[in-house]
C-alpha positions in Angstrom: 2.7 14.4 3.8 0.9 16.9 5.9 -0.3 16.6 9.6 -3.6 17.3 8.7 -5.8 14.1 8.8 -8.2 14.2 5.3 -10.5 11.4 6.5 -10.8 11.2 10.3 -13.3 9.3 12.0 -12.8 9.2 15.9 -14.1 6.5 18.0 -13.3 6.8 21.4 -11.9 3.5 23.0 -13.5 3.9 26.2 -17.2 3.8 24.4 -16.6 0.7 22.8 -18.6 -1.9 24.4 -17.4 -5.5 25.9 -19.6 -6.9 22.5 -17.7 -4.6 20.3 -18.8 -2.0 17.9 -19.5 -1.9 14.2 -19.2 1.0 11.6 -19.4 1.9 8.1 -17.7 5.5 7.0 -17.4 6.3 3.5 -15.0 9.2 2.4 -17.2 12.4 1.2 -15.7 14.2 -2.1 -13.8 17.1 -0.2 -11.7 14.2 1.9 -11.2 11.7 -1.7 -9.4 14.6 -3.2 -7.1 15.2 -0.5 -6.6 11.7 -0.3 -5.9 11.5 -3.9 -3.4 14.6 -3.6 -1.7 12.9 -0.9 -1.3 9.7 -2.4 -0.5 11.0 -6.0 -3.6 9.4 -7.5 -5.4 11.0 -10.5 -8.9 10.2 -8.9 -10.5 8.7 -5.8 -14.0 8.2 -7.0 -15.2 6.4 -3.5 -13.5 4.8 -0.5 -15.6 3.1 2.1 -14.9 0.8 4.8 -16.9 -1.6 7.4 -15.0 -2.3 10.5 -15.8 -4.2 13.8 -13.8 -3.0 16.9 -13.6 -5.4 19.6 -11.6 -4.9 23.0 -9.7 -8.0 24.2 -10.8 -9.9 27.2 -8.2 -9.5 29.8 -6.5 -6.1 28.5 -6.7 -2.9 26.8 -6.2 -3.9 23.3 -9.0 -3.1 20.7 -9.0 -5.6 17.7 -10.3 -3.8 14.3 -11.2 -6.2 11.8 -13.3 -5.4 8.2 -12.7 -5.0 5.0 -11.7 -1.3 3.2 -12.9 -1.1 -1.0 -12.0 1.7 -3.1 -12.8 2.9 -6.6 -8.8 4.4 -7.7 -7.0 5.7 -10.8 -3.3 5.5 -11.2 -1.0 7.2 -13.7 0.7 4.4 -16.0 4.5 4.9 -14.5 5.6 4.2 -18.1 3.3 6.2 -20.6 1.2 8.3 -17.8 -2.0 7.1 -18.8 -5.1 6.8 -16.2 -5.5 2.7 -15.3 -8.2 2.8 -13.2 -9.1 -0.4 -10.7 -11.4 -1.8 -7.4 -9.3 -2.1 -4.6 -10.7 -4.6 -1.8 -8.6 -5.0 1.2 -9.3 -6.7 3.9 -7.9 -5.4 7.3 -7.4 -7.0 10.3 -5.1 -5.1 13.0 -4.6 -4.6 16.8 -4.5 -1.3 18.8 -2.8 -0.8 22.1 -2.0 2.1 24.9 1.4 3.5 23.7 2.8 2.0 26.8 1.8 -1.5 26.0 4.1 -1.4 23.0 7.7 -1.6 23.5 9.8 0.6 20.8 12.5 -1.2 20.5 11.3 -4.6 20.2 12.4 -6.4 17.3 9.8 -7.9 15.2 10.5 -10.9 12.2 8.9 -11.5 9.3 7.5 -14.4 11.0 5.6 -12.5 13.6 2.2 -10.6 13.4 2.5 -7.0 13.2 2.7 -5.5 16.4 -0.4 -3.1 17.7 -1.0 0.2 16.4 -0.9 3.0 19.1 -4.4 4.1 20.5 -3.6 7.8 20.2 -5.7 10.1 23.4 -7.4 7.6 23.7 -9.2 7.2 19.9 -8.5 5.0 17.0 -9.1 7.1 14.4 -10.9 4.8 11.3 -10.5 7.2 8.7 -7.0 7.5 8.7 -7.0 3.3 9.0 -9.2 3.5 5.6 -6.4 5.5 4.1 -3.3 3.5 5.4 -5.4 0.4 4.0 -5.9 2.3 0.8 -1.9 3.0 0.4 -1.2 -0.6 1.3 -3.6 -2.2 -1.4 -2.7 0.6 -4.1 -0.2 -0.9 -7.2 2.9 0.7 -6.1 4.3 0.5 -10.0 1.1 1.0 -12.0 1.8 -0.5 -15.9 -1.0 0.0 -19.0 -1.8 -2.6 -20.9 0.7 -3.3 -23.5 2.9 -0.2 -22.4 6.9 -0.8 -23.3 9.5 0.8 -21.7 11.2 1.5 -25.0 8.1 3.8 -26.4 9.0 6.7 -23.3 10.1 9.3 -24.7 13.0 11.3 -23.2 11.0 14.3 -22.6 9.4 15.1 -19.2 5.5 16.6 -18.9 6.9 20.0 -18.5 9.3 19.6 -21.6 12.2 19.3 -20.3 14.5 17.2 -22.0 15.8 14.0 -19.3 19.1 13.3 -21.3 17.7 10.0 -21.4 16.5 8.0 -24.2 14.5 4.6 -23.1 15.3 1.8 -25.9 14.9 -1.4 -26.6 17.4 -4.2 -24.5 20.7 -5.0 -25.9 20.2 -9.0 -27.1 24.0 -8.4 -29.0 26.7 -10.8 -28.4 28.5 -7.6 -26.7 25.9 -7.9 -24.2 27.7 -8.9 -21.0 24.5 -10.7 -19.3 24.3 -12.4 -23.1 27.5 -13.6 -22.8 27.0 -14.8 -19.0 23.4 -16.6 -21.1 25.3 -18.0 -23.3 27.8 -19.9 -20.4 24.6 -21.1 -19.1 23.1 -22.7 -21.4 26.2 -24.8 -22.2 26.4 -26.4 -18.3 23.6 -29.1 -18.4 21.4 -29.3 -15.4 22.9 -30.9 -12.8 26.0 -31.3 -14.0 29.0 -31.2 -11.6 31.7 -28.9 -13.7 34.4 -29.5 -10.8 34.8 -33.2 -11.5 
């Protein structure tokens, strides 16, 4: 990934009024295909977002809640064919002074996700359109009726993988049949130790 920001739109913290500010961005065609690039899709044909930022009473923390949609196509990860789909995620996430947030704390899956840093002093809600976009993307993209055992061993640039997908072993010699087979013969519920 590059440093270079594709879709940055800069709202400084300090011109965010007490009643909290709303905008709309959408991602011009220059900033979808670098988006695209860096998130290895085939096509971005729109992402746009509508957020509210609100500051906290009683401390520097700017909640940023809205809803980011998107207009995406994937590559199949089994026969490489486009799949294309609507994203709609909605976002909901806090931003704090870096020095609000302690490093090291440790966080459980119980607990909210702790505050995004406010960077100089700006929460950038471009690049929060594109971390939405990431999370909300199918991270194993699958065609309709693709099957693993149609790849074929050869990669896009004809190379040969060594590799032959085929269809699952369902034999007898099968080791997981075998450990099937033991399973099915214990009823459920049944106390074999007895």
């Amino acid at each position: 990934m590059s440093d270079m920001i594709e879709f940055s739109v800069p709202i400084e913290v300090d011109e965010i009024p007490t009643k909290g500010l709303r905008r709309k961005i959408s991602a011009d065609e220059e900033a979808r295909a670098a988006l695209a690039a860096r998130f290895d899709l085939l096509e971005l044909g729109a992402l746009d977002a509508a957020f509210e930022l609100k500051p906290l009473a009683g401390g520097p923390m700017i909640r940023v809640e809205g809803r980011v949609t998107a207009d995406v196509t994937q590559s199949c990860v089994v026969s490489g064919a486009p799949i294309r789909s609507n994203l709609d995620q909605v976002v909901s996430v806090f931003f704090a002074p870096p020095g609000m947030i302690e490093e090291n704390q440790e966080f459980t899956l119980a607990d909210a996700d702790p505050p995004e840093p406010i960077e100089a002093g700006v929460i950038d809600l471009g690049e929060l359109a594109a971390q939405q976009l990431i999370l909300a993307l199918d991270p194993y993209p699958r065609a309709e009726g693709a099957q693993l055992d149609a790849v074929i061993d050869t990669l896009p640039d004809g190379r040969k993988t060594g590799v032959q997908a085929g269809p699952v072993d369902k034999s007898a010699d099968n080791p997981f049949a075998k450990l099937a087979a033991l399973k099915d013969k214990s009823a459920p519920g049944e106390d074999e130790s007895r």
